[in-house]
Short mmCIF file of C-alpha atoms and ligand atoms in Angstrom, two decimals:
data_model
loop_
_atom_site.label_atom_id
_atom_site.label_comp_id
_atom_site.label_asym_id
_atom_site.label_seq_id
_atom_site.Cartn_x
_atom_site.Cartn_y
_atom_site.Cartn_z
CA UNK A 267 11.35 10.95 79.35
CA UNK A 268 13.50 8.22 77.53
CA UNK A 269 11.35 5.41 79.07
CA UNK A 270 8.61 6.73 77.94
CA UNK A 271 9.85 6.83 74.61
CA UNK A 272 11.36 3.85 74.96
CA UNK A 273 7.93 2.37 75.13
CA UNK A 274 6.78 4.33 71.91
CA UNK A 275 8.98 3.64 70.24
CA UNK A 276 8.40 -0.45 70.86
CA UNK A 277 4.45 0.03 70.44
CA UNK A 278 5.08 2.51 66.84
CA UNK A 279 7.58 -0.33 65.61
CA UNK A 280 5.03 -3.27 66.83
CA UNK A 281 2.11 -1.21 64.87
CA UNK A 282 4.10 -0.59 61.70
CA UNK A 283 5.48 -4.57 61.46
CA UNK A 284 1.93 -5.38 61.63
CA UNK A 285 0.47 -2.60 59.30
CA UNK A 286 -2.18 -4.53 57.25
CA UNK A 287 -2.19 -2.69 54.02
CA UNK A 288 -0.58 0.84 52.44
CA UNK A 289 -3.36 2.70 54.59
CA UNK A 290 -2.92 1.36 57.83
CA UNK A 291 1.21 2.03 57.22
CA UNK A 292 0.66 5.63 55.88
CA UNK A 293 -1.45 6.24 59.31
CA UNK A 294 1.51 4.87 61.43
CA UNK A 295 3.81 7.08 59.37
CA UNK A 296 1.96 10.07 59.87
CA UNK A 297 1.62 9.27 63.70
CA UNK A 298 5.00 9.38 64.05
CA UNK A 299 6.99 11.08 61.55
CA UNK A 300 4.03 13.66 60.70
CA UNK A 301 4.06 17.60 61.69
CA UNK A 302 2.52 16.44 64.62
CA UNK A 303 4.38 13.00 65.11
CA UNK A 304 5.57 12.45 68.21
CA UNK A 305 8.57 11.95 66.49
CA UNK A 306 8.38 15.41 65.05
CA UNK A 307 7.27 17.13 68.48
CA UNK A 308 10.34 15.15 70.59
CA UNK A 309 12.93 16.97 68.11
CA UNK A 310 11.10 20.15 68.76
CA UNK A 311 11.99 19.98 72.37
CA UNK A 312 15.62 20.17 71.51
CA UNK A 313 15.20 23.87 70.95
CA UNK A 314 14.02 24.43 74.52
CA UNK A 315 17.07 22.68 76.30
CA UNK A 316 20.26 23.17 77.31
CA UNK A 317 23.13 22.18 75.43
CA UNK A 318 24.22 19.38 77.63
CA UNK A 319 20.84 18.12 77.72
CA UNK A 320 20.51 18.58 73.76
CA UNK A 321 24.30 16.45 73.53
CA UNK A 322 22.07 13.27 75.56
CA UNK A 323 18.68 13.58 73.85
CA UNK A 324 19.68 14.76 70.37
CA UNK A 325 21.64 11.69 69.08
CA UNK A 326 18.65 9.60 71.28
CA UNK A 327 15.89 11.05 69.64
CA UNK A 328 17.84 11.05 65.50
CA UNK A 329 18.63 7.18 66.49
CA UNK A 330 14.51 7.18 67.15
CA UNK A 331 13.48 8.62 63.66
CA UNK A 332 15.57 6.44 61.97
CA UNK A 333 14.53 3.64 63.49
CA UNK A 334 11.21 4.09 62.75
CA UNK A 335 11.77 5.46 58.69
CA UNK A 336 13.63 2.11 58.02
CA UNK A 337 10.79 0.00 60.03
CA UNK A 338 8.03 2.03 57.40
CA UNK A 339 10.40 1.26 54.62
CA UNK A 340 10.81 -2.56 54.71
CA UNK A 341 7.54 -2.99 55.96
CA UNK A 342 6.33 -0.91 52.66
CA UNK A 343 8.73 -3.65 50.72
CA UNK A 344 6.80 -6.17 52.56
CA UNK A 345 3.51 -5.32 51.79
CA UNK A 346 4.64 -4.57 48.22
CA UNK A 347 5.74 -7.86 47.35
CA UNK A 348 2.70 -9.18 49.02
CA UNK A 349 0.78 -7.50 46.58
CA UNK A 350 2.35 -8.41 43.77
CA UNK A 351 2.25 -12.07 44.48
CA UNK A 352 -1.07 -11.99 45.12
CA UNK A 353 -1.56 -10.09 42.02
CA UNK A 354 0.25 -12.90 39.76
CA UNK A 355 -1.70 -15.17 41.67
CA UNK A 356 -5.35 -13.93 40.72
CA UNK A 357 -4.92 -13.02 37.26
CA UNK A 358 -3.54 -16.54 35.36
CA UNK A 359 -2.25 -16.22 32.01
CA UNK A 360 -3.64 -19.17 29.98
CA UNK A 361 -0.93 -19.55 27.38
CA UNK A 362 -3.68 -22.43 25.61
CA UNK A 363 -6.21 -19.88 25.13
CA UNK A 364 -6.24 -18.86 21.44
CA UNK A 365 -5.04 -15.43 20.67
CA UNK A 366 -7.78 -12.23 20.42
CA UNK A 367 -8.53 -11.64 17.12
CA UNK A 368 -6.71 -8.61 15.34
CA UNK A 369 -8.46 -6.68 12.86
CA UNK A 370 -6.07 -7.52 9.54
CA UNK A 371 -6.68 -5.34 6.45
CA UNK A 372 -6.65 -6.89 2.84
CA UNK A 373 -5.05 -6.39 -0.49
CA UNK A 374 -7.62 -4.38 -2.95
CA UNK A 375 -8.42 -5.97 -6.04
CA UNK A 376 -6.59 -4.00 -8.07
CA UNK A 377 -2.89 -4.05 -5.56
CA UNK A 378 -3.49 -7.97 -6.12
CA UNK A 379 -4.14 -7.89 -9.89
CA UNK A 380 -0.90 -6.26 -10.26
CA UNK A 381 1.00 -8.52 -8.29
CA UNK A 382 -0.41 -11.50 -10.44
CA UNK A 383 0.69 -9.70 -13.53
CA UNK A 384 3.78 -9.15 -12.23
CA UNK A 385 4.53 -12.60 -11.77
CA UNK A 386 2.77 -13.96 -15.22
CA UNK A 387 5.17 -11.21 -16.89
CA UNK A 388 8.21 -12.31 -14.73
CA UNK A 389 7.77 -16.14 -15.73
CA UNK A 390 8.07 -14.71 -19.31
CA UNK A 391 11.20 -12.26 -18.72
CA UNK A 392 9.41 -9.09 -18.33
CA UNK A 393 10.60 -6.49 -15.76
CA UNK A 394 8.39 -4.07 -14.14
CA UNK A 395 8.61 -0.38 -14.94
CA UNK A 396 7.21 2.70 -13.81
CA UNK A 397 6.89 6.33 -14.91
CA UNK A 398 5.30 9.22 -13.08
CA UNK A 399 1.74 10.50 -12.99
CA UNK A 400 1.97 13.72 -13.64
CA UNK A 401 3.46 13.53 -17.07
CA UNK A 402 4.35 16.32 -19.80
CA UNK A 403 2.81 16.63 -23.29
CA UNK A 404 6.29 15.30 -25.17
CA UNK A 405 5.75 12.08 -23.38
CA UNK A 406 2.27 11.42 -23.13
CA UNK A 407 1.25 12.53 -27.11
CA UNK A 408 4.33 14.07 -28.82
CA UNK A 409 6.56 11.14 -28.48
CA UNK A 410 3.94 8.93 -28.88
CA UNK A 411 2.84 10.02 -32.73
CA UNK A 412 -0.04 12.04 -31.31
CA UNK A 413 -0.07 15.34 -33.18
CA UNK A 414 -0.97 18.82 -31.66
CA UNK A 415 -4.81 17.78 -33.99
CA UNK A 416 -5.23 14.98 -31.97
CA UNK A 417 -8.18 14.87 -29.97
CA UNK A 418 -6.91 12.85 -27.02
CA UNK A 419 -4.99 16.33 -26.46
CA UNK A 420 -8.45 18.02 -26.03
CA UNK A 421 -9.18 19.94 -22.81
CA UNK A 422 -12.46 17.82 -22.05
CA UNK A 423 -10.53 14.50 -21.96
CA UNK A 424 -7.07 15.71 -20.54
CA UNK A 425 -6.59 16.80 -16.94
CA UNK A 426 -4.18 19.88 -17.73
CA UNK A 427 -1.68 21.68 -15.22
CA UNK A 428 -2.20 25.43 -15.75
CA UNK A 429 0.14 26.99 -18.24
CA UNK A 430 2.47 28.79 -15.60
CA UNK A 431 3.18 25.91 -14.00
CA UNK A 432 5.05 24.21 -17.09
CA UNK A 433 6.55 27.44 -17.26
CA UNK A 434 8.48 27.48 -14.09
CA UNK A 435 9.41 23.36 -14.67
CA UNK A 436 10.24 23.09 -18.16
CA UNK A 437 11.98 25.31 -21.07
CA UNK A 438 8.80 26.62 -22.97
CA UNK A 439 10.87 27.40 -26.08
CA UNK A 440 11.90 25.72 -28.36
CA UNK A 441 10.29 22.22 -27.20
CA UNK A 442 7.55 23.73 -24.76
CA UNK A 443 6.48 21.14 -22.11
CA UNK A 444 2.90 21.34 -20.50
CA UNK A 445 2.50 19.02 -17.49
CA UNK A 446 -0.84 16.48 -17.35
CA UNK A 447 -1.93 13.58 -15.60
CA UNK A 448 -0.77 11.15 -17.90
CA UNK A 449 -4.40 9.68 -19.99
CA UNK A 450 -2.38 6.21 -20.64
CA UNK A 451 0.45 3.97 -19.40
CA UNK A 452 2.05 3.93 -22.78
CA UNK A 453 4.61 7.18 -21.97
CA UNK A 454 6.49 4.47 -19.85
CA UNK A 455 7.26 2.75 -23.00
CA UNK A 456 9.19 5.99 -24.36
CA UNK A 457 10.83 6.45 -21.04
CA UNK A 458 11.79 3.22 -20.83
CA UNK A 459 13.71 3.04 -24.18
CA UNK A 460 15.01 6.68 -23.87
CA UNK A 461 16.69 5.53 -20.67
CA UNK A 462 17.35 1.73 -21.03
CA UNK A 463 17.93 1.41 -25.30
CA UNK A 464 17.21 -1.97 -26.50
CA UNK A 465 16.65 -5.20 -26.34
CA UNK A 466 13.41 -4.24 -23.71
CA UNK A 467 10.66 -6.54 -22.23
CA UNK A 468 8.55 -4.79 -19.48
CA UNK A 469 5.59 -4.18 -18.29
CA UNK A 470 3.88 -0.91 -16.79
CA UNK A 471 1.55 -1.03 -14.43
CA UNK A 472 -0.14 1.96 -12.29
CA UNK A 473 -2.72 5.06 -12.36
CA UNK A 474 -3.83 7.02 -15.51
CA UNK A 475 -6.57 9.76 -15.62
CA UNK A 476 -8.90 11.04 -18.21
CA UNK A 477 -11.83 13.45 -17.85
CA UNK A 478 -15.04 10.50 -17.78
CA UNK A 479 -17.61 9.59 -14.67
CA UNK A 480 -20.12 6.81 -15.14
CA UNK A 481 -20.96 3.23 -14.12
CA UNK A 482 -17.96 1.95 -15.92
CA UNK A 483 -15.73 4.90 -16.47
CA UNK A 484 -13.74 6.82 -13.56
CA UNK A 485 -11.72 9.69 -13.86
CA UNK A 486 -8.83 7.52 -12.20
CA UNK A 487 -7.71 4.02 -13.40
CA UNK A 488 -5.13 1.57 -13.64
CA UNK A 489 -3.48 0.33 -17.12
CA UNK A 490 -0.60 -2.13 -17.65
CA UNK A 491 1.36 -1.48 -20.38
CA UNK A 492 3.21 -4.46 -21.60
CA UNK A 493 6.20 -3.29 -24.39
CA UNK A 494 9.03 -5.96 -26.16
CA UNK A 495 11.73 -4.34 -28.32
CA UNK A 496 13.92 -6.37 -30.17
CA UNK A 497 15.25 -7.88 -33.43
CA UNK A 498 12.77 -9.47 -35.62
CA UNK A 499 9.61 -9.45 -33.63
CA UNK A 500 6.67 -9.86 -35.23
CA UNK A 501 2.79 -9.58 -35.00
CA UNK A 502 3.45 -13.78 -34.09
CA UNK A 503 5.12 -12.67 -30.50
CA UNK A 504 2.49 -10.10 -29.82
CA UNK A 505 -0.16 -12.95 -30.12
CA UNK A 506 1.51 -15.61 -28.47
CA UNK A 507 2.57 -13.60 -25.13
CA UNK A 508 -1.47 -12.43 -25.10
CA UNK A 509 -2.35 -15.56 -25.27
CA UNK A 510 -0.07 -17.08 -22.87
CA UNK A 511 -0.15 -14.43 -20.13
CA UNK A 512 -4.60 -14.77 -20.71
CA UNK A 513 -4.16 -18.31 -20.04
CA UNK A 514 -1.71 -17.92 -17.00
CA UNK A 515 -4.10 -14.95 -15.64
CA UNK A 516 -7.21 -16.28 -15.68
CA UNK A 517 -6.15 -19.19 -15.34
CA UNK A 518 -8.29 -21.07 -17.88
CA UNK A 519 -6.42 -23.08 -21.29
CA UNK A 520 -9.50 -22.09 -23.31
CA UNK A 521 -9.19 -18.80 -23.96
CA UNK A 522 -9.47 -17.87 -27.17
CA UNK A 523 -8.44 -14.81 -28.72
CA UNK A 524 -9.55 -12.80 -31.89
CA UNK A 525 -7.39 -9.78 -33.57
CA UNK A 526 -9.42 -6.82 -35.09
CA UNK A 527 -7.45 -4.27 -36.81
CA UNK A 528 -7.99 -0.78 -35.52
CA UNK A 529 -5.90 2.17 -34.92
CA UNK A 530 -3.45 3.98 -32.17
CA UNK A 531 -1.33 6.26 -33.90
CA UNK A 532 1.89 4.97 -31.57
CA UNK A 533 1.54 1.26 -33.36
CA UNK A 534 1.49 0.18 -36.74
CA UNK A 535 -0.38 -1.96 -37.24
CA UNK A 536 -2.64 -1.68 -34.44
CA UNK A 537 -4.85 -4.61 -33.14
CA UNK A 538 -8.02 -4.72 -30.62
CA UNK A 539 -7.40 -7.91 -29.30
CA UNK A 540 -11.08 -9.84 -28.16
CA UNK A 541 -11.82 -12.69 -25.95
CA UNK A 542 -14.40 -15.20 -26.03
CA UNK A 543 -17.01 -15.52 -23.28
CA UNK A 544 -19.98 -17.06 -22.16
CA UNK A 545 -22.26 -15.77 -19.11
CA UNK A 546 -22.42 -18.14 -16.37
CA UNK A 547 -24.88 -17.75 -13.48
CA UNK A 548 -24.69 -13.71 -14.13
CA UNK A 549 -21.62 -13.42 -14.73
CA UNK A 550 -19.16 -13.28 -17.81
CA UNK A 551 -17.22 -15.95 -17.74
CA UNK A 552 -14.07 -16.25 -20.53
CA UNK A 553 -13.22 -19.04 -22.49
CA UNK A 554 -14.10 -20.84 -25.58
CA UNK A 555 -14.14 -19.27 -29.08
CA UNK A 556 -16.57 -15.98 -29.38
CA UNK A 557 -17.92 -17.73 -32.26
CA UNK A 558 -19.59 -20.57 -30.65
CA UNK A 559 -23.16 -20.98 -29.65
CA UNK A 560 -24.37 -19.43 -26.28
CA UNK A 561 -20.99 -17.06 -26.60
CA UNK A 562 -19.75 -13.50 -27.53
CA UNK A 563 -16.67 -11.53 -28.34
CA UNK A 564 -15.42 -9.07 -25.57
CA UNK A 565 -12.99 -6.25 -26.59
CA UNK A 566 -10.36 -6.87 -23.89
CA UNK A 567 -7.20 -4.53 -24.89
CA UNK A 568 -5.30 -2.42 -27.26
CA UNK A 569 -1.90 -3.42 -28.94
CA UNK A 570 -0.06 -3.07 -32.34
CA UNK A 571 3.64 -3.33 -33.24
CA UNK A 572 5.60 -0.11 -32.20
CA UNK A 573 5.24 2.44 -34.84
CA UNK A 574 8.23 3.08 -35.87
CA UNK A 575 7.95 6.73 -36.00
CA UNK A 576 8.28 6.28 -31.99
CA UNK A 577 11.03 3.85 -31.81
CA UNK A 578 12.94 6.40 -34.06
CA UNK A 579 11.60 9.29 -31.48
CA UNK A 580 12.91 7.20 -28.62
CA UNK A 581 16.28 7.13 -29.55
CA UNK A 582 16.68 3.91 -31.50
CA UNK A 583 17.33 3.16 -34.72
CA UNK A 584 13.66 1.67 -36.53
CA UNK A 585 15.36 -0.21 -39.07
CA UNK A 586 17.65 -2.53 -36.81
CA UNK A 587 14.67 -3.08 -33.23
CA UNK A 588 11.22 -3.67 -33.71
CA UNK A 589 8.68 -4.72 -31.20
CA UNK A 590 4.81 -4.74 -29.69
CA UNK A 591 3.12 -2.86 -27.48
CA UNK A 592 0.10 -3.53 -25.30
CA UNK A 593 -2.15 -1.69 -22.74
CA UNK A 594 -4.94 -3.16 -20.80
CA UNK A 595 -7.59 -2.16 -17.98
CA UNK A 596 -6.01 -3.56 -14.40
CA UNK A 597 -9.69 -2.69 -13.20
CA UNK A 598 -11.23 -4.27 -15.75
CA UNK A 599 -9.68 -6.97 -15.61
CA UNK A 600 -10.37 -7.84 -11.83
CA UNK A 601 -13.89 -7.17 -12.10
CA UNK A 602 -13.31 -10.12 -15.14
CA UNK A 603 -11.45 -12.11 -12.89
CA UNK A 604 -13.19 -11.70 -9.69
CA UNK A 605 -16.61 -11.03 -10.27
CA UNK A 606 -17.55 -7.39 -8.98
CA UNK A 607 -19.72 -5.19 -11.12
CA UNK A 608 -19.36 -1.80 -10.35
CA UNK A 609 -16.40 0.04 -10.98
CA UNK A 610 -16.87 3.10 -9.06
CA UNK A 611 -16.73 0.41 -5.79
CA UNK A 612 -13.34 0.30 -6.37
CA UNK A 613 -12.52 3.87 -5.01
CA UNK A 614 -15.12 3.96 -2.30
CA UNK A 615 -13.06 2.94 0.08
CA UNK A 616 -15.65 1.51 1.85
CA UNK A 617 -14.37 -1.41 4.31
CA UNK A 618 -16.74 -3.52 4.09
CA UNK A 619 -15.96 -3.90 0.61
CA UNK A 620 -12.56 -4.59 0.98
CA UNK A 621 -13.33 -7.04 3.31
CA UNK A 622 -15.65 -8.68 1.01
CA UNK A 623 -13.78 -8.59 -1.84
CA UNK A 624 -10.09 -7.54 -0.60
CA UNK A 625 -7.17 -10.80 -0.49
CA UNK A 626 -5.24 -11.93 2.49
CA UNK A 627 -1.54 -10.59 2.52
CA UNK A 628 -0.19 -13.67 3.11
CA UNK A 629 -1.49 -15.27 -0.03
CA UNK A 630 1.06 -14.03 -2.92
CA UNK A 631 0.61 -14.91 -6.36
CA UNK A 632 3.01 -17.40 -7.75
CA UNK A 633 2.89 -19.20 -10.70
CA UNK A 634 3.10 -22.76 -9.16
CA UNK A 635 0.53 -22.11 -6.10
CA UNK A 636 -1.26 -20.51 -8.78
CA UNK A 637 -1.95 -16.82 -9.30
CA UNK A 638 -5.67 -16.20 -8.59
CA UNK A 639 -5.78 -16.40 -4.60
CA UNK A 640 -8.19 -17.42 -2.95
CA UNK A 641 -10.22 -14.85 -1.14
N1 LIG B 192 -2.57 3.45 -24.69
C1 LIG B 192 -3.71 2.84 -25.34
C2 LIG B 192 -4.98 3.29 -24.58
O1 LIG B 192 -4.89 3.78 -23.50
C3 LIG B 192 -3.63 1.34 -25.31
C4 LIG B 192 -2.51 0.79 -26.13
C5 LIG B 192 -1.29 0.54 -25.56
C6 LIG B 192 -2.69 0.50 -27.50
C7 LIG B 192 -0.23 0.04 -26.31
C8 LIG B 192 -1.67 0.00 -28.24
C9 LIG B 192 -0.44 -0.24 -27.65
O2 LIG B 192 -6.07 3.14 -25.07
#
């Protein structure tokens, strides 16, 4: 019997040394070391024999089924590594080839419109502030020198919070509190003096709401408010910090402005501040005085010097600050600055758009690499 397993035992390791792939190894394995290897059936005879007989063949037939379990396992190794090497050797990485091209989103309009006013308004000493969206009556009217009469307060062009709601947030008596979506950016400029006093030089940029769909109204748009409050400003400041942060925006040094008097009931005296333009291939194109031939006056914003009815309501005292006040379209003024027509495109959403007309996020605005990017 043990020559005869001798013999097997040479012709299983010979078989599994030269096992060509996983397949041929796995046949070998089960050959030997299956249910019915003849590895498996040799330590079945143990049962039948005698004990002395088991003490001689036992240890014989173990020393057999190791031998072959270690020859499967490095010849496994073996075949592994060949494998891999042939692997690395078929599929070459070509470190010259240039890199697939990754789908990179882009900066909307109005995100980069707000990062170049940012940076105008920085160069000047302006920080940016923000207040919250959903805003309450004190801050968006009361506070503001809009009476209870006033019709920006009316239901049609106000998006209300129902009545319990500013009942659970805010004390309903004396001072009752309704919540809105705030119609304007100009609360910021009574939260921002409530909370940081005076001297003050921001500007406010982000989301207001008002109750109006067309082509060039949405019920969602941006403002920036721009708000100085110091000692002896003047109507003089107001114009010269248009004019300069015009200039700087649109990057143009012939922008010319005109001041209209009008009304807000938060600034006294209020100004609608115009720009001069020409069209140009289509397209409105500022510059130059409204006045001259083959141009017209655009109403581009809102401002006045702080009523001081407000300043007083904010906490300071009217007679010692002063200052202006300012609130502009963001939207409006990237569809100025870059040349797209319809507003409601701005909230589609729609990718190809912002691909189109979207800016690379690599390319911030700075005031000496200039501020309009280049799409
Ligand atoms: N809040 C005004 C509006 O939305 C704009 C404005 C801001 C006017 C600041 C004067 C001063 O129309």
């Amino acid at each position: 019997m043990s020559d005869t397993d001798d013999s097997r035992l040479e012709a299983a390791l010979a078989a599994i040394a030269g096992a060509a792939d996983g397949d041929a190894l796995e046949a070998q394995r089960i050959a030997a070391l299956g249910k019915q290897g003849w590895v498996s059936l040799a330590l079945k005879t143990l049962g039948a024999m005698s004990a002395e007989e088991r003490l001689v063949a036992g240890p014989r037939i173990q020393a057999m089924r190791a031998a072959v379990a270690e020859a499967i396992a490095e010849r496994k190794k073996a075949l592994d590594s060949k494998a891999l090497e042939a692997q690395l050797a078929s599929e070459v990485l070509d470190l010259t080839l240039p890199a697939p091209a990754t789908p990179r989103g882009t900066v909307h309009p109005v995100s980069q419109v707000m990062d170049e006013l940012a940076e105008v308004f920085a160069d000047m000493g302006f920080s940016v502030a923000t207040g919250p969206e959903i805003e309450d009556d004190w801050h968006n009217f009361t506070a503001l020198n809009m009476p209870e009469s006033h019709p920006a307060r009316a239901m049609h062009d106000t998006f209300y919070f129902p009545d319990e709601g500013a009942e659970r947030t805010f004390d309903r008596a004396p001072n009752s509190r309704r919540t809105l979506l705030r119609t304007h950016t100009s609360p910021v400029q009574i939260r921002s003096m409530v909370e940081h006093g005076a001297p003050l030089r921001i500007i406010a940029p982000g989301r207001v709401y008002r109750s109006d769909s067309d082509a060039t109204h949405t019920p969602m748009f941006h403002q920036v408010e721009g708000l100085v409050i110091d000692e002896g400003i003047h109507l003089g400041h107001l114009k010269w910090t248009l004019e300069t942060f015009l200039k700087a925006f649109f990057e143009r040094d012939d922008i010319v402005l005109r001041l209209r008097p009008s009304y807000f009931p938060f600034t006294e005296p209020s100004v609608e501040v115009d720009v001069g333009f020409a069209i140009e291939n289509g397209r409105r194109v500022l510059g130059g005085s409204g006045d001259a031939p083959g141009h017209a006056w655009m109403e581009l914003l809102g401002s006045g010097m702080v009523n001081r009815r407000v300043i007083e309501m904010s906490g300071l005292d009217p007679d010692r600050w002063q200052g202006f006040a300012f609130g502009v379209g963001v939207d409006r003024l990237a569809m100025l600055k870059y040349g797209m027509d319809d507003l409601r495109a701005f909230f589609d959403g729609d990718a190809r758009w912002l691909a189109h007309y979207g800016f690379s996020p690599f390319d911030q605005p700075t005031l000496s690499g200039g501020v309009g990017a280049r799409a």
